[in-house]
Amino acid sequence: EMQLVESGGGLVQPGGSLRLSCAVSGFTFSSFWMTWVRQAPGKGLEWVASIKQDGSEKNYVDSVKGRFSISRDNAKNSLYLQMNSLRAEDTAVYYCAPLWRYALDAWGQGTTVTVSS
Amino acid sequence: QSALTQPPSASGSPGQSVTISCTGTSSDVGGYNYVSWYQQRPGKAPKRMIYEVSERPPGVPDRFSGSKSGDTASLTVSGLQAEDEGDYFCFSYAGGRYVFGTGTYVTVL
């Protein structure tokens, strides 16, 4: 069974940084594109970023380009999201998910990021 | 990178059918057969219900079906049950990036 556990969320001031992690088990991590998705309080889902199996290709939603960086460590079965220059509008629950046939195959419970002074 | 358009709400009585639309453009929904649908119950993580427009993952009831015509994809839930209540989001590949729909809350009356 695919399992994903996100961590690293918390309260941070505007302009600050956080690094989210996603530990996975139950599937061959290195075989999948991986994705971060977020959901602001009471709002819909937003695709944030995706990374290819070997890390050679990364894509981002325009609103985070230049501020967020997605990475992975296949040896540790882990996905990361480095978030810099955080804004209030980045406040959300962040989920990681593997992409399989262009769909999000499984989800963790998410980690909450709150950007506030 | 605009979100795909979904109606905010839909409803039906137990046993009835409800269909949710998801309208995009030729750059996303219309350009690829890579639309998926997710159910999200309150306070829970989303769950994949449909992928590649009309494919059902193992364990998803055949009451759930998907289709696409042009720039609009649709999810139909037949034989509505109380457990089907919740938010539904579409998700489409858009050539190197992805985009979600605005979400539809389904109420079982």
Short mmCIF file of C-alpha atoms in Angstrom, two decimals, chain B residues 2-97:
data_model
loop_
_atom_site.label_atom_id
_atom_site.label_comp_id
_atom_site.label_asym_id
_atom_site.label_seq_id
_atom_site.Cartn_x
_atom_site.Cartn_y
_atom_site.Cartn_z
CA SER B 2 -6.44 29.61 -14.80
CA ALA B 3 -8.30 26.93 -12.91
CA LEU B 4 -10.68 24.71 -14.82
CA THR B 5 -14.32 25.75 -14.40
CA GLN B 6 -16.69 23.57 -12.39
CA PRO B 7 -20.14 24.39 -11.01
CA PRO B 8 -19.89 25.24 -7.29
CA SER B 9 -22.53 22.73 -6.30
CA ALA B 10 -24.65 19.81 -7.44
CA SER B 11 -27.21 17.67 -5.69
CA GLY B 12 -29.44 14.67 -6.03
CA SER B 13 -31.55 12.30 -4.02
CA PRO B 14 -30.33 8.82 -3.12
CA GLY B 15 -30.47 6.60 -6.17
CA GLN B 16 -30.44 9.48 -8.62
CA SER B 17 -27.58 10.54 -10.87
CA VAL B 18 -25.55 13.73 -10.84
CA THR B 19 -23.14 14.97 -13.50
CA ILE B 20 -20.36 17.46 -12.86
CA SER B 21 -18.72 19.39 -15.69
CA CYS B 22 -15.12 20.57 -15.91
CA THR B 23 -14.42 23.12 -18.62
CA GLY B 24 -10.96 24.08 -19.75
CA THR B 25 -9.29 24.95 -23.02
CA SER B 26 -7.53 23.27 -25.89
CA SER B 27 -4.31 23.69 -23.89
CA ASP B 28 -5.45 21.41 -21.10
CA VAL B 29 -8.70 19.39 -21.07
CA GLY B 30 -9.21 19.58 -24.82
CA GLY B 31 -5.62 18.86 -25.72
CA TYR B 32 -4.99 15.67 -23.78
CA ASN B 33 -6.89 12.62 -22.55
CA TYR B 34 -5.33 13.12 -19.12
CA VAL B 35 -8.23 14.30 -16.99
CA SER B 36 -8.67 12.79 -13.56
CA TRP B 37 -11.26 13.29 -10.82
CA TYR B 38 -10.87 13.36 -7.03
CA GLN B 39 -13.34 13.07 -4.19
CA GLN B 40 -12.59 14.93 -0.97
CA ARG B 41 -14.67 14.39 2.12
CA PRO B 42 -14.56 17.11 4.82
CA GLY B 43 -11.28 17.13 6.69
CA LYS B 44 -9.82 14.34 4.58
CA ALA B 45 -7.22 14.02 1.85
CA PRO B 46 -8.50 13.70 -1.72
CA LYS B 47 -9.05 10.28 -3.30
CA ARG B 48 -8.60 9.50 -6.97
CA MET B 49 -11.85 8.31 -8.58
CA ILE B 50 -11.15 8.50 -12.32
CA TYR B 51 -7.99 8.83 -14.42
CA GLU B 52 -7.35 9.24 -18.15
CA VAL B 53 -10.87 10.67 -18.62
CA SER B 54 -12.81 7.46 -17.98
CA GLU B 55 -10.63 4.85 -16.28
CA ARG B 56 -11.58 3.67 -12.79
CA PRO B 57 -8.90 2.59 -10.31
CA PRO B 58 -9.40 -0.67 -8.44
CA GLY B 59 -11.87 -0.31 -5.61
CA VAL B 60 -13.80 2.62 -7.06
CA PRO B 61 -17.46 1.68 -7.60
CA ASP B 62 -18.67 1.49 -11.19
CA ARG B 63 -21.29 4.08 -10.23
CA PHE B 64 -18.55 6.59 -11.02
CA SER B 65 -17.89 7.26 -14.70
CA GLY B 66 -16.05 9.88 -16.71
CA SER B 67 -16.22 11.28 -20.21
CA LYS B 68 -14.95 14.16 -22.31
CA SER B 69 -16.18 16.18 -25.24
CA GLY B 70 -13.97 18.91 -26.63
CA ASP B 71 -12.75 21.18 -23.84
CA THR B 72 -15.21 19.82 -21.26
CA ALA B 73 -14.83 16.71 -19.14
CA SER B 74 -17.62 15.27 -17.03
CA LEU B 75 -17.98 13.03 -14.00
CA THR B 76 -21.25 11.17 -13.49
CA VAL B 77 -22.20 9.55 -10.23
CA SER B 78 -25.07 7.14 -10.70
CA GLY B 79 -27.16 5.62 -7.95
CA LEU B 80 -26.18 8.34 -5.47
CA GLN B 81 -25.42 7.20 -1.94
CA ALA B 82 -24.99 9.23 1.23
CA GLU B 83 -21.26 8.42 1.25
CA ASP B 84 -20.84 10.21 -2.09
CA GLU B 85 -21.35 13.60 -0.47
CA GLY B 86 -18.29 15.83 -0.60
CA ASP B 87 -16.13 17.95 -2.88
CA TYR B 88 -15.11 16.76 -6.32
CA PHE B 89 -12.19 18.22 -8.27
CA CYS B 90 -11.07 17.62 -11.82
CA PHE B 91 -7.36 17.73 -12.72
CA SER B 92 -5.80 17.99 -16.15
CA TYR B 93 -2.38 17.76 -17.68
CA ALA B 94 -1.55 20.98 -19.53
CA GLY B 95 1.71 20.34 -21.31
CA GLY B 96 4.44 20.27 -18.67
CA ARG B 97 2.17 21.63 -15.95
#
